[in-house]
Coordinates of C-alpha atoms (C1' of nucleotides) in Angstrom, one line a residue:
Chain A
X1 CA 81.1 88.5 149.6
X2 CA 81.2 84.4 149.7
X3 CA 77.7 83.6 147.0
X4 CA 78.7 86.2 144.4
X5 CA 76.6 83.8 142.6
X6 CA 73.0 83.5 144.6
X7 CA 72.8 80.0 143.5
X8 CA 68.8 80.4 143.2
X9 CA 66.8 77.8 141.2
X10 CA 67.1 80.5 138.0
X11 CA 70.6 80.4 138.5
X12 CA 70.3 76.4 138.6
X13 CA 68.6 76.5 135.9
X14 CA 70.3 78.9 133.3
X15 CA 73.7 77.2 134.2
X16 CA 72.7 73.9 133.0
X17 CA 70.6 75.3 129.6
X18 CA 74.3 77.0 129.0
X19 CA 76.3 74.0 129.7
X20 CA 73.8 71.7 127.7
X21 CA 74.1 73.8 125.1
X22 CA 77.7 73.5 125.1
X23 CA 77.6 70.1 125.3
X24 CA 75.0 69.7 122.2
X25 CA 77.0 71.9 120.2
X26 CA 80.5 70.6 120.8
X27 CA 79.0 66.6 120.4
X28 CA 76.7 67.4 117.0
X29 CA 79.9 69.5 115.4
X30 CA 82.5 66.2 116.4
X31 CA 80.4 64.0 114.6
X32 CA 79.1 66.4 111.6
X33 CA 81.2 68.9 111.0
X34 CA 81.3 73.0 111.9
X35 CA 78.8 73.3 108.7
X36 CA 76.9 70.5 108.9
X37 CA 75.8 71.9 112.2
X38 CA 73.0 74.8 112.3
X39 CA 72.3 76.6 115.5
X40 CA 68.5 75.7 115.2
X41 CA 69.9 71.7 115.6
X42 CA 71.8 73.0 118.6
X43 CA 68.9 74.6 120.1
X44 CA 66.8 71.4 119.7
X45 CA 69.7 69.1 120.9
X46 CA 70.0 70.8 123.9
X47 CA 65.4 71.2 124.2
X48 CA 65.3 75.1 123.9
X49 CA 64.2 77.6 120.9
X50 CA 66.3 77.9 118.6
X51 CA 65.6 82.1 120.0
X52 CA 67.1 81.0 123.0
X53 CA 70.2 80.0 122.0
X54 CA 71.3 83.4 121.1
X55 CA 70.5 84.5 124.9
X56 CA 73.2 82.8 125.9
X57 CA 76.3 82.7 123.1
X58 CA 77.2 85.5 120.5
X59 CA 77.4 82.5 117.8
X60 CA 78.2 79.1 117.2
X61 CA 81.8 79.8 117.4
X62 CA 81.3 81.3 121.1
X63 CA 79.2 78.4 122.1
X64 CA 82.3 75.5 121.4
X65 CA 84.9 78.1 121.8
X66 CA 84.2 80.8 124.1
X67 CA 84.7 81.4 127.8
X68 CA 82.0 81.9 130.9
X69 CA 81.3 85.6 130.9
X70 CA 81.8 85.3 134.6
X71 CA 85.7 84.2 134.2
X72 CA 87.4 87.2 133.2
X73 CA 86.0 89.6 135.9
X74 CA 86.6 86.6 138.6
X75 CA 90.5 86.3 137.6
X76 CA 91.0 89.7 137.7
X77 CA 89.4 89.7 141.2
X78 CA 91.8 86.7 142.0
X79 CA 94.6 89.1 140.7
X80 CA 94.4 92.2 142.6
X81 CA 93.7 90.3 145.6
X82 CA 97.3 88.8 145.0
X83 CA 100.2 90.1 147.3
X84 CA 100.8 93.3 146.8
X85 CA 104.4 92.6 146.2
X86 CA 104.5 89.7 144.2
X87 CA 106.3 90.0 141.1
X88 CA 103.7 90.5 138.1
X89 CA 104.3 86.8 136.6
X90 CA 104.6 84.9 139.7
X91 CA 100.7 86.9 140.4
X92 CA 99.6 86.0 136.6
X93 CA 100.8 82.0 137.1
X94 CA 99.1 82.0 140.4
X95 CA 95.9 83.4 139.0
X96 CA 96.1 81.1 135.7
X97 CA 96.9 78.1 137.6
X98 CA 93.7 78.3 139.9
X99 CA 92.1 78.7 136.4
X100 CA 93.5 75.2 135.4
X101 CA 93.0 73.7 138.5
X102 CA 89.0 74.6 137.8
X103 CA 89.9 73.1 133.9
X104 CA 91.1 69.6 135.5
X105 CA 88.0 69.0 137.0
X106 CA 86.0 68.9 134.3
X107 CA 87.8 66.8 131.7
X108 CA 85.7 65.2 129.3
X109 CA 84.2 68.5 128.2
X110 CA 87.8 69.4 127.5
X111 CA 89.0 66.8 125.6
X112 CA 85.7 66.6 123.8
X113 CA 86.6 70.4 122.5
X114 CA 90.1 69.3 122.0
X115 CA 88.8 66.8 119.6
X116 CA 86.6 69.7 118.0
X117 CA 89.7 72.3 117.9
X118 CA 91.9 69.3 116.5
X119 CA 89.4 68.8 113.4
X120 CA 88.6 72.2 112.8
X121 CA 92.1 74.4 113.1
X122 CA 89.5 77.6 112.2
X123 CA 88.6 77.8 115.6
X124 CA 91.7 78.0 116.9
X125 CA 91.5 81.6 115.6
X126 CA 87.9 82.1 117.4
X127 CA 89.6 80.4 120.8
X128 CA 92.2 82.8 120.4
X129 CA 90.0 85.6 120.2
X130 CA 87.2 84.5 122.8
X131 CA 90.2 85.1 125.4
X132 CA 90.3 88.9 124.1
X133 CA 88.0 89.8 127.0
X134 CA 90.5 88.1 129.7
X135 CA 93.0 89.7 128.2
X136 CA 91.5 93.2 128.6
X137 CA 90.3 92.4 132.3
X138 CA 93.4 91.1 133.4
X139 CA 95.2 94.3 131.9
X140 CA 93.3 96.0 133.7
X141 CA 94.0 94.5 137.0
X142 CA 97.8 94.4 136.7
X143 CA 98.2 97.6 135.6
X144 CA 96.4 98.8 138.5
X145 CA 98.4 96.9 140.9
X146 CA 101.4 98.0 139.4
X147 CA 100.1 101.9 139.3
X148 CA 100.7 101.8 135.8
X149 CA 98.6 103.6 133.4
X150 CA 96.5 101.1 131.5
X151 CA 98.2 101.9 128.0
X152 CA 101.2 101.0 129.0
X153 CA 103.3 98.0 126.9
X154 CA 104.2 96.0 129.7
X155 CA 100.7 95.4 131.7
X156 CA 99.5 94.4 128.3
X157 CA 102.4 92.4 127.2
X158 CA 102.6 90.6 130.2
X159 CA 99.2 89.8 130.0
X160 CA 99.2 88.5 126.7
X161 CA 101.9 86.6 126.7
X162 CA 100.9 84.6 130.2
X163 CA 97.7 83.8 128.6
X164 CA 98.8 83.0 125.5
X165 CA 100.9 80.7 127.4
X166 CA 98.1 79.2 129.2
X167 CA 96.1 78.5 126.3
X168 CA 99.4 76.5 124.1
X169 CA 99.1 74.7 127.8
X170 CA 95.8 73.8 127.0
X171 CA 96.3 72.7 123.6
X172 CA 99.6 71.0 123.9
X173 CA 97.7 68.9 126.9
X174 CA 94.3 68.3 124.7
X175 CA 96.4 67.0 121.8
X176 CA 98.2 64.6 124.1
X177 CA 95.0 63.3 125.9
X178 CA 95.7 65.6 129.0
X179 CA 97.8 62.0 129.7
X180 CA 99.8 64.7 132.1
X181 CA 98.3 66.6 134.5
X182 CA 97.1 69.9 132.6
X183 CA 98.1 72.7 135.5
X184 CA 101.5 70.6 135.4
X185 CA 102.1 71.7 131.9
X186 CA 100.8 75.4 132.9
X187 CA 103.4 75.6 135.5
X188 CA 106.2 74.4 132.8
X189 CA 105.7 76.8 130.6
X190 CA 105.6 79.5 133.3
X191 CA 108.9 78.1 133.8
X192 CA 110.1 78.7 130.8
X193 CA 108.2 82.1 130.4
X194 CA 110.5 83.0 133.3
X195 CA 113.8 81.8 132.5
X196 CA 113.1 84.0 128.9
X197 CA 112.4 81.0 126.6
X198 CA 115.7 79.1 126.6
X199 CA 115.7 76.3 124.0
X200 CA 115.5 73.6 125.5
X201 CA 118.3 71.1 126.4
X202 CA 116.6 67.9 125.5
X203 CA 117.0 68.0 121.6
X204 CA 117.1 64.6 120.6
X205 CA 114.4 62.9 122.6
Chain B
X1 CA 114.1 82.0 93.9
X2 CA 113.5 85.8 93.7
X3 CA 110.4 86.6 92.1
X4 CA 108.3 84.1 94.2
X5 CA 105.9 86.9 92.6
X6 CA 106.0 87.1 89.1
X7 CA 104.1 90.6 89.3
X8 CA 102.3 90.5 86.0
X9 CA 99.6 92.8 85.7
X10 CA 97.4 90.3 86.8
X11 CA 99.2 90.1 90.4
X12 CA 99.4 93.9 90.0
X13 CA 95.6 94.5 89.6
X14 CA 94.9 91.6 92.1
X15 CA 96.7 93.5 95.2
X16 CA 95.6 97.0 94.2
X17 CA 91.7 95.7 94.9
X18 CA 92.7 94.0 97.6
X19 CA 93.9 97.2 98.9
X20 CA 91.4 99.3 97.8
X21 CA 88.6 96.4 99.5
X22 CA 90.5 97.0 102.6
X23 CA 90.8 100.8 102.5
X24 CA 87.5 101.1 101.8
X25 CA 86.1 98.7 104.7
X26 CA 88.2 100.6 106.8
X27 CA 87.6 103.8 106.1
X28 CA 84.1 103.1 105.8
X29 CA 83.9 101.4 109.3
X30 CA 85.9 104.0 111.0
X31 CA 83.0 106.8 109.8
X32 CA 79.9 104.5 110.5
X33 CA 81.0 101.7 113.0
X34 CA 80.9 97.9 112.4
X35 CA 77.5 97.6 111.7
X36 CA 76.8 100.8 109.5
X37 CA 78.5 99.2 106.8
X38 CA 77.8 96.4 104.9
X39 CA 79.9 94.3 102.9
X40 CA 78.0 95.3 99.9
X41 CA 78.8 98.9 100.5
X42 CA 82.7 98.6 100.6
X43 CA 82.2 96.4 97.2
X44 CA 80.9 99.2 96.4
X45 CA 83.5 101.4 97.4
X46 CA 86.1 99.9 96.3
X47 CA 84.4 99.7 92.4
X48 CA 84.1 95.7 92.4
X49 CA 80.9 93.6 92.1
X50 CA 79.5 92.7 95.9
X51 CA 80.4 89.3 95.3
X52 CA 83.8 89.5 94.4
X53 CA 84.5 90.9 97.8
X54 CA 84.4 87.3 99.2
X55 CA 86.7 86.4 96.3
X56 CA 89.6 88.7 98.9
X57 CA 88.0 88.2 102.2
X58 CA 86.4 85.5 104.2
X59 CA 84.1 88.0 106.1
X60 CA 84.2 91.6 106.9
X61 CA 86.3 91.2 109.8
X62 CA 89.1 89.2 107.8
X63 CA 88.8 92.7 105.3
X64 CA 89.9 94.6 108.5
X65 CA 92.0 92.8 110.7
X66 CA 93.4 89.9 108.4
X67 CA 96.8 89.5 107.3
X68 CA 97.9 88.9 103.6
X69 CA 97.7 85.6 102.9
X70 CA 100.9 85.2 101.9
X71 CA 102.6 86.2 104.8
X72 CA 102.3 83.1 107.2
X73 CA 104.6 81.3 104.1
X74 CA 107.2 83.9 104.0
X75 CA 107.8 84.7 107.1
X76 CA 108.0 80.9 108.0
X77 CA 110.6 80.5 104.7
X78 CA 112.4 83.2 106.5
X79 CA 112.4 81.8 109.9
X80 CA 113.6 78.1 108.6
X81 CA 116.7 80.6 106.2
X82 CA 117.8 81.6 109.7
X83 CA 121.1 80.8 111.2
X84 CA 120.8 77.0 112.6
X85 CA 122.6 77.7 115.5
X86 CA 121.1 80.9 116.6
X87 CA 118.6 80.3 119.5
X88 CA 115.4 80.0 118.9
X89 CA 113.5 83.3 120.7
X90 CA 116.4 85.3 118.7
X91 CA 115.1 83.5 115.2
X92 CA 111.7 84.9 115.9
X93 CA 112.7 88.0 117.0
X94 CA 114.7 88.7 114.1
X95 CA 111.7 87.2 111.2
X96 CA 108.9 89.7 113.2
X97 CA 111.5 92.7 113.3
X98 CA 111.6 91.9 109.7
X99 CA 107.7 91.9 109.4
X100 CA 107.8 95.3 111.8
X101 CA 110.1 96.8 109.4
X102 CA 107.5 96.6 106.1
X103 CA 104.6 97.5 108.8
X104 CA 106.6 100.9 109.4
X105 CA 106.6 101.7 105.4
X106 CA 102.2 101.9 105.4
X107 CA 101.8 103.9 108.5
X108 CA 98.6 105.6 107.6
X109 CA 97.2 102.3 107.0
X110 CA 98.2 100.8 110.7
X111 CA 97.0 104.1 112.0
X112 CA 93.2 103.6 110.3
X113 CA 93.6 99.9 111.3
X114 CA 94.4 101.1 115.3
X115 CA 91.6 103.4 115.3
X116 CA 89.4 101.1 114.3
X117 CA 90.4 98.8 117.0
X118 CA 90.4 101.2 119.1
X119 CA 86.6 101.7 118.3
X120 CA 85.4 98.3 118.2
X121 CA 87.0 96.2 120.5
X122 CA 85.3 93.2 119.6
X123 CA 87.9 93.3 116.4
X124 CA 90.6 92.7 119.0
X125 CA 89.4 89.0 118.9
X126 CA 89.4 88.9 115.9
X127 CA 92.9 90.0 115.2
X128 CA 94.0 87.9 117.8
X129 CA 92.5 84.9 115.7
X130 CA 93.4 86.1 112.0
X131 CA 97.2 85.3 113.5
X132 CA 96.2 81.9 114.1
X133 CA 97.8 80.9 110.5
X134 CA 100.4 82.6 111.0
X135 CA 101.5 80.6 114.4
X136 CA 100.4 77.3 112.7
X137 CA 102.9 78.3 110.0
X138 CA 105.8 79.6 112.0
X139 CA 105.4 77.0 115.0
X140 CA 105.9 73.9 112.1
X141 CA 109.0 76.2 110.7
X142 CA 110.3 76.1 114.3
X143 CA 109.3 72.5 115.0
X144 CA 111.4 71.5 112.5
X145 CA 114.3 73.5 112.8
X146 CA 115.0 72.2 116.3
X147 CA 114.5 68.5 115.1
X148 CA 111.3 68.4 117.8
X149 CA 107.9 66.5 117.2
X150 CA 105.4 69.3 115.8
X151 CA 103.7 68.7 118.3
X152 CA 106.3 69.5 121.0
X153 CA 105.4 71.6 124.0
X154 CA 108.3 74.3 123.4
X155 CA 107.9 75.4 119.7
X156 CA 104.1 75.8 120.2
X157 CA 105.0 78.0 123.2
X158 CA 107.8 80.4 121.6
X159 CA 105.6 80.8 118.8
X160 CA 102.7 81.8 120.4
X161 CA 104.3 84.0 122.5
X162 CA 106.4 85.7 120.2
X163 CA 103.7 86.3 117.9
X164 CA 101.8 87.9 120.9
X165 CA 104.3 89.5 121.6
X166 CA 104.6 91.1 118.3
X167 CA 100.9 92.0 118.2
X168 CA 100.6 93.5 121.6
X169 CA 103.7 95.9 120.0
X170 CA 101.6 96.6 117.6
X171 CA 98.6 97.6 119.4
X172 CA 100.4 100.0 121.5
X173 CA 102.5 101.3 118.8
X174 CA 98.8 102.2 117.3
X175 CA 97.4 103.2 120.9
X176 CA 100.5 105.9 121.0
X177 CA 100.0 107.0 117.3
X178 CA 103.4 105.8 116.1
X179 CA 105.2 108.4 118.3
X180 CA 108.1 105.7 118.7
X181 CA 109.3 103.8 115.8
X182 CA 107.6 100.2 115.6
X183 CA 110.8 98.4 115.5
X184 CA 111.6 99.9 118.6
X185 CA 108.6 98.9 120.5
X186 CA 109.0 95.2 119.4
X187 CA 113.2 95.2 120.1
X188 CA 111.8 96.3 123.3
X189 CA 108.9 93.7 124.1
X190 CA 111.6 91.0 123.0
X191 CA 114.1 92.0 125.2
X192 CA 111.8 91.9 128.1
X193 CA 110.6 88.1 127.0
X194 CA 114.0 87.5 126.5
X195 CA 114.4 88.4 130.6
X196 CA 111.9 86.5 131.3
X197 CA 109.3 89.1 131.9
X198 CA 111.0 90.6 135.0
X199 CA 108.8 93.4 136.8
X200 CA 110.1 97.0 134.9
X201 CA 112.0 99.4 137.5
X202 CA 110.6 102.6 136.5
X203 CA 107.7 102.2 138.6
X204 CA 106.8 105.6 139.1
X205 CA 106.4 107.2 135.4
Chain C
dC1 C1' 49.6 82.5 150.8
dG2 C1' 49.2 85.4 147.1
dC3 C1' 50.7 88.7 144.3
dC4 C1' 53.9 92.0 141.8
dG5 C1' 57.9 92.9 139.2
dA6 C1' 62.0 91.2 137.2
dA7 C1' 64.2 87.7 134.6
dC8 C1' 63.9 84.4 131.1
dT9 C1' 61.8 82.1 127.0
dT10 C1' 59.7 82.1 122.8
dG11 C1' 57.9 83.2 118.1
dC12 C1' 58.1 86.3 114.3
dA13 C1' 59.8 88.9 110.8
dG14 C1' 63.5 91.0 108.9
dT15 C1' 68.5 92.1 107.4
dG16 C1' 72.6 90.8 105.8
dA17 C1' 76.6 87.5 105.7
dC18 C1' 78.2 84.0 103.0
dT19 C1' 78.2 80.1 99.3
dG20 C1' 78.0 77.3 94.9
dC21 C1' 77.2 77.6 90.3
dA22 C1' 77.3 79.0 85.7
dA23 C1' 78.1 82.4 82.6
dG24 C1' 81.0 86.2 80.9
dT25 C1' 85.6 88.7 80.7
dT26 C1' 90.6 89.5 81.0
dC27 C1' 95.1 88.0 81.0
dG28 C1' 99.4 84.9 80.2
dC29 C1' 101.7 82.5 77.0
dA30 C1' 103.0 79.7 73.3
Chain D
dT1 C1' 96.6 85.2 67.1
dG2 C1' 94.3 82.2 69.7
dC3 C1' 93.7 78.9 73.6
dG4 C1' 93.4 77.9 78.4
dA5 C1' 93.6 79.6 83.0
dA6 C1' 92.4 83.0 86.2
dC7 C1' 89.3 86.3 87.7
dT8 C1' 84.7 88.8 87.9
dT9 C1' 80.0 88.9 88.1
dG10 C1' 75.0 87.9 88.8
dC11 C1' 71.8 84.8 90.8
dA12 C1' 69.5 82.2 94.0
dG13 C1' 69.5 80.1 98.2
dT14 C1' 70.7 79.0 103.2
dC15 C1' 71.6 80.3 107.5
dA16 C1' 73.4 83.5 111.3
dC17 C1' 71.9 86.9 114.0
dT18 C1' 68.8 90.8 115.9
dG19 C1' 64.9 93.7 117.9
dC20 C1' 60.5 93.4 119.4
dA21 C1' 56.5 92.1 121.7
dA22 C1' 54.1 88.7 123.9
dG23 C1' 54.0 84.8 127.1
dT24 C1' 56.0 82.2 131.2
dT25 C1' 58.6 81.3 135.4
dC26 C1' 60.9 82.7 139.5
dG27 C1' 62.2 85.6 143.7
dG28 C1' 60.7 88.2 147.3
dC29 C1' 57.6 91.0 150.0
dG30 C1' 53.4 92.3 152.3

DNA sequence: CGCCGAACTTGCAGTGACTGCAAGTTCGCA
DNA sequence: TGCGAACTTGCAGTCACTGCAAGTTCGGCG
């Protein structure tokens, strides 16, 4: 079950045209704006038609915003394969922390859509959305572990509230410079997730 | 302070077409899905000239799953008016019961909004984004009612998860055609944040 | 090795979202 | 009553995005 991905040349091949393209579009919309930006420029930036751009990202926004399509269904796999009686948002921390530990790794790309997010607040709303998909997988998953029906509120609320968590992680450690170790700040705002938001004690800093 | 809305006819005739442009675009989409309508055709609708729908709405979308724009300011003038002692998760709590209690009043609206979710999932995304004022708004309002940096870890969290929070109330409120009282769903998604997200008892439903 | 089918790329042509601009029109107010 | 501001509208243009129908490249099998 190990190469889920086959790892063939084409595979080679289309993961690089999709992370050059990412790259291209995040670089040309830091230095000249979300509008001074057309996808055809991406395209060429990143040496394919401008056609084949749109084989590989719904829009501009999901090219500097959006997520893998492969991430949602492998952290709901990393979910269900979680103890079977692990409490819902120690399972949803583990899972989201293995995600950041895969973040870490590749830090310039991060801090260069950091930069992008930072000058652009609109995409915030698009980043926000583009996790809509986790969101629905991991619903999925939990509620099934937890032999819940999948319409229930709190499979879906905890869901959307640890990834909504995540992501303020994600942003809080972009604007910063990820100077601290981003699954750090993950696992210190599953802290205070658990411990029901307290304010904190440290008011005058 | 009161009249923050003067309500001349002006303001009167200004919300009525915004209502009917987002009546219409829902009502429209509902019958012939996202892409069976074009944004000329709720103009239409709605008895305005195609191009003063993008006086109302950035975008179709923003016609179906935006919020008001005056919202983000009000509720965030109602977050800072809060008690300055009471804790912060209570604060936001109280401000989106408040917002859950005018939601209640339109129900047929929120009902044509759910279904239409429901329908096109890809408009989850998008009302996931169309928040992202909102929490920009009511994270600053926060920020500086607790005397932290704006760019502080903890108001960015309790915002964002609150706000998700609210929103994933919301959906299932919709989901379960306003069976239970809105209000009642988010008292109850806040009380489980507040709990720090513990794993629910009834297990077997 | 050679070949077939599947996957991927590309060009093309078309639809519709969205924008700035420059009139017109309506309303608020003195 | 009349002036200025706010709002609406039409127009023309740019660009995002899509389906389709070739071409091209790759994986695997005889």
């Amino acid at each position: 079950m190990d190469p889920v991905v086959p790892d063939s040349l084409r595979e080679r091949k289309k993961r690089s045209t999709r992370r050059a393209l990412r790259l291209a579009a995040l670089s040309l919309v830091a230095e000249h704006g979300l509008d001074g930006v057309t996808t055809d420029e991406i395209a060429a930036a990143a040496d394919v038609s401008p056609r084949t751009f749109f084989n590989y990202f719904a829009g501009k926004e999901d090219a500097l915003v959006g997520n893998d399509p492969e991430v949602a269904g492998q952290l709901a796999a990393e979910l269900t394969a979680r103890p079977a009686d692990e409490a819902p948002l120690d399972a949803l921390r583990a899972v989201l922390d293995a995600y950041a530990a895969t973040v870490s790794i590749d830090e310039t790309f991060w801090s260069l859509r950091a930069r992008v997010l930072e000058a652009h607040p609109h995409l915030r709303a698009a980043l926000a959305g583009s996790s809509a998909d986790l969101d629905r997988a991991l619903t999925e998953a939990l509620a099934r572990r937890m032999g819940a029906p999948p319409t229930d509120l709190y499979p879906a609320l905890a869901v959307a509230v640890a990834t909504s968590a995540a992501r303020t992680a994600l942003w809080y450690a972009g604007t910063t410079g990820f100077t601290r170790p981003f699954r750090d700040v993950v696992g210190e705002a599953f802290d205070v997730l658990a411990a029901g938001l307290p304010a904190p004690l440290a008011l005058g800093r």
